[in-house]
PDB file of C-alpha atoms in Angstrom:
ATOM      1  CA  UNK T 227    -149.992 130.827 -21.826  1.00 41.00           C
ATOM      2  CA  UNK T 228    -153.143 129.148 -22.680  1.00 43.00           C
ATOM      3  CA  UNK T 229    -152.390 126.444 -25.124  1.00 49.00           C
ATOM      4  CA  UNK T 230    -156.299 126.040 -25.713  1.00 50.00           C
ATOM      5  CA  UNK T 231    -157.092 129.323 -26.282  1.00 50.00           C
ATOM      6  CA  UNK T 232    -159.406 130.997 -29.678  1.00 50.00           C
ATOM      7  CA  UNK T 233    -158.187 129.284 -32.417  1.00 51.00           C
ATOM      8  CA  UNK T 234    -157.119 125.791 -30.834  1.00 55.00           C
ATOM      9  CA  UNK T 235    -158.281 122.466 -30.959  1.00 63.00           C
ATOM     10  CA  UNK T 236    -158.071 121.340 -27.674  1.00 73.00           C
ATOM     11  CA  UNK T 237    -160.435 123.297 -24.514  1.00 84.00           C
ATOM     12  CA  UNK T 238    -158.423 124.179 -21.795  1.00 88.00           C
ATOM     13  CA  UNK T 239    -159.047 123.727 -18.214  1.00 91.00           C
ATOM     14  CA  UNK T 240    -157.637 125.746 -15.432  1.00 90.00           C
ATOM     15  CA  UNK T 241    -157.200 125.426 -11.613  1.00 90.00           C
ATOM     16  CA  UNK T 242    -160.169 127.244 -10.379  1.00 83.00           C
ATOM     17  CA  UNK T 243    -158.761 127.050  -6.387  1.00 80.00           C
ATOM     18  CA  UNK T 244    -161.170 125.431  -4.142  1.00 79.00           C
ATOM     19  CA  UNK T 245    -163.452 123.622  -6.887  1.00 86.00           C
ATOM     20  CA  UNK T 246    -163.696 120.569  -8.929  1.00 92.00           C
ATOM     21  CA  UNK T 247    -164.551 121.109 -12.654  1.00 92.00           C
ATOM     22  CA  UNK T 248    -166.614 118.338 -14.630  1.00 93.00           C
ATOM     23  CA  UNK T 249    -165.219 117.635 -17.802  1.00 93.00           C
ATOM     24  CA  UNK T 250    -168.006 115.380 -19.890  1.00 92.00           C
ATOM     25  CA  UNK T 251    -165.802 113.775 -22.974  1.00 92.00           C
ATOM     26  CA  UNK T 252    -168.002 112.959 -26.353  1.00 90.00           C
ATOM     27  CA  UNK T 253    -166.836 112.008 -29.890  1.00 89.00           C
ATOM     28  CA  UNK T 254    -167.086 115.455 -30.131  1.00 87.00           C
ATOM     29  CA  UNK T 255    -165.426 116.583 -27.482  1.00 87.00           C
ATOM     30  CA  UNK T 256    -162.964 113.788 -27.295  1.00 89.00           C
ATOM     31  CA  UNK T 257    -159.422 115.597 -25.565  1.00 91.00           C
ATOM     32  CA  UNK T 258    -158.711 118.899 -23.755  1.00 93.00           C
ATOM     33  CA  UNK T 259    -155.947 120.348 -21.521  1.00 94.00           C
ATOM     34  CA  UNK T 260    -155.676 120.769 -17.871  1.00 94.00           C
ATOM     35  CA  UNK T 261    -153.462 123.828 -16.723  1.00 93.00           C
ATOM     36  CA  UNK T 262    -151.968 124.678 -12.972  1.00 92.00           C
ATOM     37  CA  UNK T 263    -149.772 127.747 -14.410  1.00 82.00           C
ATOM     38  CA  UNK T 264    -150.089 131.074 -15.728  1.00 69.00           C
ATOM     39  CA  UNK T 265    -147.074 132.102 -17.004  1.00 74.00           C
ATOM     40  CA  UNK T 266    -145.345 132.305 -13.260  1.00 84.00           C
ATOM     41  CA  UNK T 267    -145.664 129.533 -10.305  1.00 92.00           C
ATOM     42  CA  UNK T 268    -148.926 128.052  -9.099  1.00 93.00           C
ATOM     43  CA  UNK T 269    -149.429 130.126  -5.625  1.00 91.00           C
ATOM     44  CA  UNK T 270    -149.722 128.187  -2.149  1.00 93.00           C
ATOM     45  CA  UNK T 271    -152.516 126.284  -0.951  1.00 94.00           C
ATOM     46  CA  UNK T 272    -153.181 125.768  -4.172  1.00 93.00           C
ATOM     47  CA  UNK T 273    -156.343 123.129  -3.679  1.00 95.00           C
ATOM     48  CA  UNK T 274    -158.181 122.339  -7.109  1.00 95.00           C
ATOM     49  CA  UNK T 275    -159.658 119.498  -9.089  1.00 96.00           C
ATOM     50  CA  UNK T 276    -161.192 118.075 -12.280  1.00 96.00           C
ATOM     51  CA  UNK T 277    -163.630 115.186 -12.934  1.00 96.00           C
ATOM     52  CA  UNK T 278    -163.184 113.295 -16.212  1.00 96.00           C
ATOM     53  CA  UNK T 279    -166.343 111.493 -17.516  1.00 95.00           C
ATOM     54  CA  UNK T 280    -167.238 109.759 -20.478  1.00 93.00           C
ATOM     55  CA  UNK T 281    -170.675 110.616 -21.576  1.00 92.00           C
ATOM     56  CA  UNK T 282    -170.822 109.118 -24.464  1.00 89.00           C
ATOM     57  CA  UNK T 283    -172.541 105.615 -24.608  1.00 90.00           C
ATOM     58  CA  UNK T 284    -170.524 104.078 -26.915  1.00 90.00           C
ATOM     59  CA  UNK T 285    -167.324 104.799 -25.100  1.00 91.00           C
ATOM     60  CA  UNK T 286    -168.381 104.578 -21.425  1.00 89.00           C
ATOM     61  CA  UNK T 287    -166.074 101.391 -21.171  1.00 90.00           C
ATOM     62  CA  UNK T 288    -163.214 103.237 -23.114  1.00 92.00           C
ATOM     63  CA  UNK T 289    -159.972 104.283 -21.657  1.00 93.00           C
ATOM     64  CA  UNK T 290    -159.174 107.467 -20.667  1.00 95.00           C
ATOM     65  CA  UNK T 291    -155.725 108.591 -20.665  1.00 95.00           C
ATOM     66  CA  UNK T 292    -154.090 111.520 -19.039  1.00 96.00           C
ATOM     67  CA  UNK T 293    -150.454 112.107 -20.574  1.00 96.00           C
ATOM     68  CA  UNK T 294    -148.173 115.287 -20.166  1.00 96.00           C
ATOM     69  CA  UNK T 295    -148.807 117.812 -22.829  1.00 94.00           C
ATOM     70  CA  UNK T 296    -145.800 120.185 -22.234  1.00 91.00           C
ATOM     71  CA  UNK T 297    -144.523 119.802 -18.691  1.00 94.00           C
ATOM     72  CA  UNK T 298    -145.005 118.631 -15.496  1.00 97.00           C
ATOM     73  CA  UNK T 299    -142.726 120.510 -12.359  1.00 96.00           C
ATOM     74  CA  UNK T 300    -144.654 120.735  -9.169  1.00 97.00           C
ATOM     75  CA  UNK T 301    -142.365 120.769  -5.708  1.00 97.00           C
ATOM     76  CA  UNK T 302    -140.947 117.182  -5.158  1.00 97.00           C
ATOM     77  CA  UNK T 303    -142.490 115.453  -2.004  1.00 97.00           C
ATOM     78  CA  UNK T 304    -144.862 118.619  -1.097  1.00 97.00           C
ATOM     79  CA  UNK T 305    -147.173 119.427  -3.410  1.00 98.00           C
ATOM     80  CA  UNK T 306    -149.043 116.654  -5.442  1.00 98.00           C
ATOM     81  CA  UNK T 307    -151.710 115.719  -8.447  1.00 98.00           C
ATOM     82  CA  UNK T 308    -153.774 112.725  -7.279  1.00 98.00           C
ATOM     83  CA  UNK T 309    -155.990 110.329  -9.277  1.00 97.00           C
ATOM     84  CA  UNK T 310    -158.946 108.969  -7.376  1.00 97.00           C
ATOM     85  CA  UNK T 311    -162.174 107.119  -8.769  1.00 95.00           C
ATOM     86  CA  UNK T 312    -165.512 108.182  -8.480  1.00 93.00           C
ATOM     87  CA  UNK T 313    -165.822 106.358  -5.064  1.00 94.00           C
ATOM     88  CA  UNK T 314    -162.578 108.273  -3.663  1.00 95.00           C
ATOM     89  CA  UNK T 315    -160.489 105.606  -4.051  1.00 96.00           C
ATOM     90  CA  UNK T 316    -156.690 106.985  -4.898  1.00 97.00           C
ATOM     91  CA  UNK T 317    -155.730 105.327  -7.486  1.00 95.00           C
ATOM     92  CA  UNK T 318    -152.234 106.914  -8.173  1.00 96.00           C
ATOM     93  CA  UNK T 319    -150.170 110.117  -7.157  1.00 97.00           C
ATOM     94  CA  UNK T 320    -147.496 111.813  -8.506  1.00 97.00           C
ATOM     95  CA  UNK T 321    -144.765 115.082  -7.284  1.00 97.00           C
ATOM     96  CA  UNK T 322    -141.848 116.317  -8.521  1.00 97.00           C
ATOM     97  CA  UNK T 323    -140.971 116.331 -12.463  1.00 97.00           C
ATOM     98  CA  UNK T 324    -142.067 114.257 -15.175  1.00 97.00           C
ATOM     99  CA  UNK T 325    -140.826 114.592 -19.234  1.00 95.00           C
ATOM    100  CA  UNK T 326    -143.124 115.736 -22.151  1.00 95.00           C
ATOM    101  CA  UNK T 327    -145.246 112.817 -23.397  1.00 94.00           C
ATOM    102  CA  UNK T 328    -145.027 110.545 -19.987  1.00 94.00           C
ATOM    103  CA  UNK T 329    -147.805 108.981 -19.412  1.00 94.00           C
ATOM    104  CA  UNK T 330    -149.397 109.164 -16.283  1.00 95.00           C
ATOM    105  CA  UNK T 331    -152.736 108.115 -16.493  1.00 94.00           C
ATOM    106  CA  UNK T 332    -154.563 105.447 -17.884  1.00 93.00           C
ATOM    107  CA  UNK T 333    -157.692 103.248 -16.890  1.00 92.00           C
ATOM    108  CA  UNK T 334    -161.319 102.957 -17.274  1.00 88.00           C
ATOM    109  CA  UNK T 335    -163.178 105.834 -16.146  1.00 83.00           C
ATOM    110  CA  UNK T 336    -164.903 107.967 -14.715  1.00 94.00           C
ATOM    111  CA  UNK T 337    -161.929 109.430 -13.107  1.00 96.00           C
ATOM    112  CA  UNK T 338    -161.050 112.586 -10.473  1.00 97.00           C
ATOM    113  CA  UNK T 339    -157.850 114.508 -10.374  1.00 97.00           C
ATOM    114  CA  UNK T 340    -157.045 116.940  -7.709  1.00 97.00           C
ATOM    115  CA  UNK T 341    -153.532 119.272  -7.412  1.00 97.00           C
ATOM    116  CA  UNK T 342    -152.545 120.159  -3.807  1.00 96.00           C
ATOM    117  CA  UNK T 343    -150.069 122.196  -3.177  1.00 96.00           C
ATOM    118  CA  UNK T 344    -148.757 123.054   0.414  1.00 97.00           C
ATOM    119  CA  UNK T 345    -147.873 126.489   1.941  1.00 96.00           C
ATOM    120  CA  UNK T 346    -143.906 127.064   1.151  1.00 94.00           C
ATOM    121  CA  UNK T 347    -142.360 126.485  -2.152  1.00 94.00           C
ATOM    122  CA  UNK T 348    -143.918 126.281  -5.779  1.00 93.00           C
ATOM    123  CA  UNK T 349    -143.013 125.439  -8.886  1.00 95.00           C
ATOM    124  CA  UNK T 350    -144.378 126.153 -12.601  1.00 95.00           C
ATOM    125  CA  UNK T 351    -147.116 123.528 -12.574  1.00 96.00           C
ATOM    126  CA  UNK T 352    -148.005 121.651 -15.406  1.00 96.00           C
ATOM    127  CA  UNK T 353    -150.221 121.204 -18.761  1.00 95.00           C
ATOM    128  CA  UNK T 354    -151.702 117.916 -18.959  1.00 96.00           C
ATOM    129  CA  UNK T 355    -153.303 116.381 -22.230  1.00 96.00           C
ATOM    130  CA  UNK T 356    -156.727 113.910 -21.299  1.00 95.00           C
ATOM    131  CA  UNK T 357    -158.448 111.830 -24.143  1.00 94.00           C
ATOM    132  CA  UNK T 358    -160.780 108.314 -24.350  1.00 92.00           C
ATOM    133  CA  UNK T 359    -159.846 105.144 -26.243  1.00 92.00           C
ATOM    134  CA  UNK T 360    -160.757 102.227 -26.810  1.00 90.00           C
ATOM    135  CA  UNK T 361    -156.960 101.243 -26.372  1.00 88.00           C
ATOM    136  CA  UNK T 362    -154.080 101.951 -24.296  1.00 84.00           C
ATOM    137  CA  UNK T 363    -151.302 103.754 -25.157  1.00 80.00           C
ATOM    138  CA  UNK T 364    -147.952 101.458 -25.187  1.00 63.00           C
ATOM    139  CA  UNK T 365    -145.881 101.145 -23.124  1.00 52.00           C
ATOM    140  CA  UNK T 366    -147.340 102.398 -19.936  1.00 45.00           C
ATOM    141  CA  UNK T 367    -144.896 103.992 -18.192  1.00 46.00           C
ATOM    142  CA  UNK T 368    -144.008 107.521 -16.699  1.00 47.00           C
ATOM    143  CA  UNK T 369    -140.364 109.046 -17.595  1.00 47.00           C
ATOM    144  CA  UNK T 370    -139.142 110.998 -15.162  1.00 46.00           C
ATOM    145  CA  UNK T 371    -135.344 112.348 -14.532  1.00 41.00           C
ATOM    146  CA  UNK T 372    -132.766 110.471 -12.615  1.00 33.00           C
ATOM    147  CA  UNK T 373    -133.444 109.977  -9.028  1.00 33.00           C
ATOM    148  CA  UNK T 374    -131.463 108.376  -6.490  1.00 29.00           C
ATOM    149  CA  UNK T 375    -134.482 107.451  -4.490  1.00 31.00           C
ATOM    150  CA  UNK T 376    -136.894 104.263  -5.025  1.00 31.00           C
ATOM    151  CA  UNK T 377    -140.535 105.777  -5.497  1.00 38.00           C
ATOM    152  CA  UNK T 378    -143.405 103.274  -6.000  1.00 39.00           C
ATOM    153  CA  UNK T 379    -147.000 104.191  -6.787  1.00 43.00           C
ATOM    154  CA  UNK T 380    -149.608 101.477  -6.174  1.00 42.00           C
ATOM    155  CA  UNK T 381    -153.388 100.816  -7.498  1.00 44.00           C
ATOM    156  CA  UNK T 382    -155.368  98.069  -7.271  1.00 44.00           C
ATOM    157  CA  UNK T 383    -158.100  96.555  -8.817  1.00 43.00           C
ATOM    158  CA  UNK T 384    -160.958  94.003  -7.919  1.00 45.00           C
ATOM    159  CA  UNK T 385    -161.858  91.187  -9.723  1.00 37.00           C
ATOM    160  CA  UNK T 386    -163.835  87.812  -9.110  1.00 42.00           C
ATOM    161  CA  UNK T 387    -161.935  86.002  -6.409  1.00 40.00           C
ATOM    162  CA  UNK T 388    -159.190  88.584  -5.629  1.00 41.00           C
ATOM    163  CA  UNK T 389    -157.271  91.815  -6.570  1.00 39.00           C
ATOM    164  CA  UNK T 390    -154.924  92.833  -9.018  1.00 38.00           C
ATOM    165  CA  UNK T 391    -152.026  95.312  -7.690  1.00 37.00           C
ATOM    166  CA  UNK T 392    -150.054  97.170  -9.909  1.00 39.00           C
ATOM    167  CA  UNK T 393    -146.840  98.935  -8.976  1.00 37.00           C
ATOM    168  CA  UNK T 394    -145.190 101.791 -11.035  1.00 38.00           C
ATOM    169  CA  UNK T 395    -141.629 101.410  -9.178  1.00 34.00           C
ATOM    170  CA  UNK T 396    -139.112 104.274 -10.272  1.00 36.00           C
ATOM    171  CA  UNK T 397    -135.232 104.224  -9.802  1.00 31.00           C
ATOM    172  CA  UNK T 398    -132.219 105.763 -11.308  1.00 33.00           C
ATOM    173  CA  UNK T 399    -134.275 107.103 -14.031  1.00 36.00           C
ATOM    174  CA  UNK T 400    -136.015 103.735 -15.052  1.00 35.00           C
ATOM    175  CA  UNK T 401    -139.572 102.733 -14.465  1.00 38.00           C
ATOM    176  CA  UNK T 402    -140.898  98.765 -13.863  1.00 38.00           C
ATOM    177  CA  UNK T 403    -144.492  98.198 -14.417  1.00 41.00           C
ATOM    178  CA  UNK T 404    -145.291  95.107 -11.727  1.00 38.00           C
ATOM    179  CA  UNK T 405    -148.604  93.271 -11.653  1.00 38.00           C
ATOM    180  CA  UNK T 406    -149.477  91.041  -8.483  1.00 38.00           C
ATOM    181  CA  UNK T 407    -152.683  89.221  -8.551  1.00 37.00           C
ATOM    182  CA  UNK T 408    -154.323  87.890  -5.207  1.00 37.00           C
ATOM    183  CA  UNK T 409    -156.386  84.948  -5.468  1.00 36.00           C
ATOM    184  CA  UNK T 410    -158.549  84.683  -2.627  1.00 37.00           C
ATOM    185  CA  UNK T 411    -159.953  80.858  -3.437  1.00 38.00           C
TER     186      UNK T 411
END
């Protein structure tokens, strides 16, 4: 189903297999959807990406956030929706299953976001809401069902005389946002 289809608010973006689609955001054009379904699982070797920009001079510095729209159920430890910047840098990754509303995204653009999946299994995919502003959402977290396992995902970030690190470390159905900055003076 096609949740930005005639009649809709939001533009919806599909996995077109084998490409990266360039999404340029504008006041007027300020959210959309991004889709890996189609009513039945997303096939294997499923290899497809988007590119989020903001075009818009007076919100180049804004954020832009990437949040689950309906769902979010790709095969755990197999298949996988990366974030990269512009440079290729990854800047987060996520598998598995993750609850309406979680937020998985959120940072200065431009960003890239590419959906891998492998050749076995599949799953139903997922529908992901993207937007700009000027302020994050609160808190930043992703919710995600109870696991037994301890997942981290790391990013870091350069700034005068060292790096910030941030960790989103999941356990037993909790998240913990942790910071580390490296001073290199």
């Amino acid at each position: 189903r096609d949740h930005g289809g005639s009649g809709c608010d939001s533009r919806s973006f599909w996995c077109s297999n084998k490409l990266t689609r360039t999404i340029n955001l504008t006041s007027s054009h300020r959210n959309g959807l991004i889709q890996v379904n189609d009513d039945q699982d997303y096939p294997n070797g499923a290899s497809c990406g988007w590119a989020l920009n903001i075009t818009d001079p007076d919100h180049v510095t804004d954020y832009i956030i990437v949040t689950v729209e309906d769902y979010f159920q790709i095969e755990e430890s197999y298949d996988y929706l990366y974030v990269y910047d512009m440079e290729g840098a990854q800047l987060a990754s996520f598998t598995g299953r993750y609850t309406k509303g979680s937020i998985l995204f959120q940072g200065i653009g431009p960003i890239r976001l590419s959906f891998m999946s492998d050749l076995e299994a599949t799953d139903i995919g997922f529908i992901l809401n993207f937007t700009f502003s000027n302020t994050t959402l609160a808190p930043l977290s992703t919710s995600r069902p109870t696991s037994t396992s301890l997942r981290a995902t790391t990013t870091s970030a350069p700034f005068a005389g060292g790096a910030a690190y941030t960790a989103c470390i999941k356990s037993l159905g909790f998240s913990l946002l942790l910071t580390v900055v490296v001073s290199l003076l």
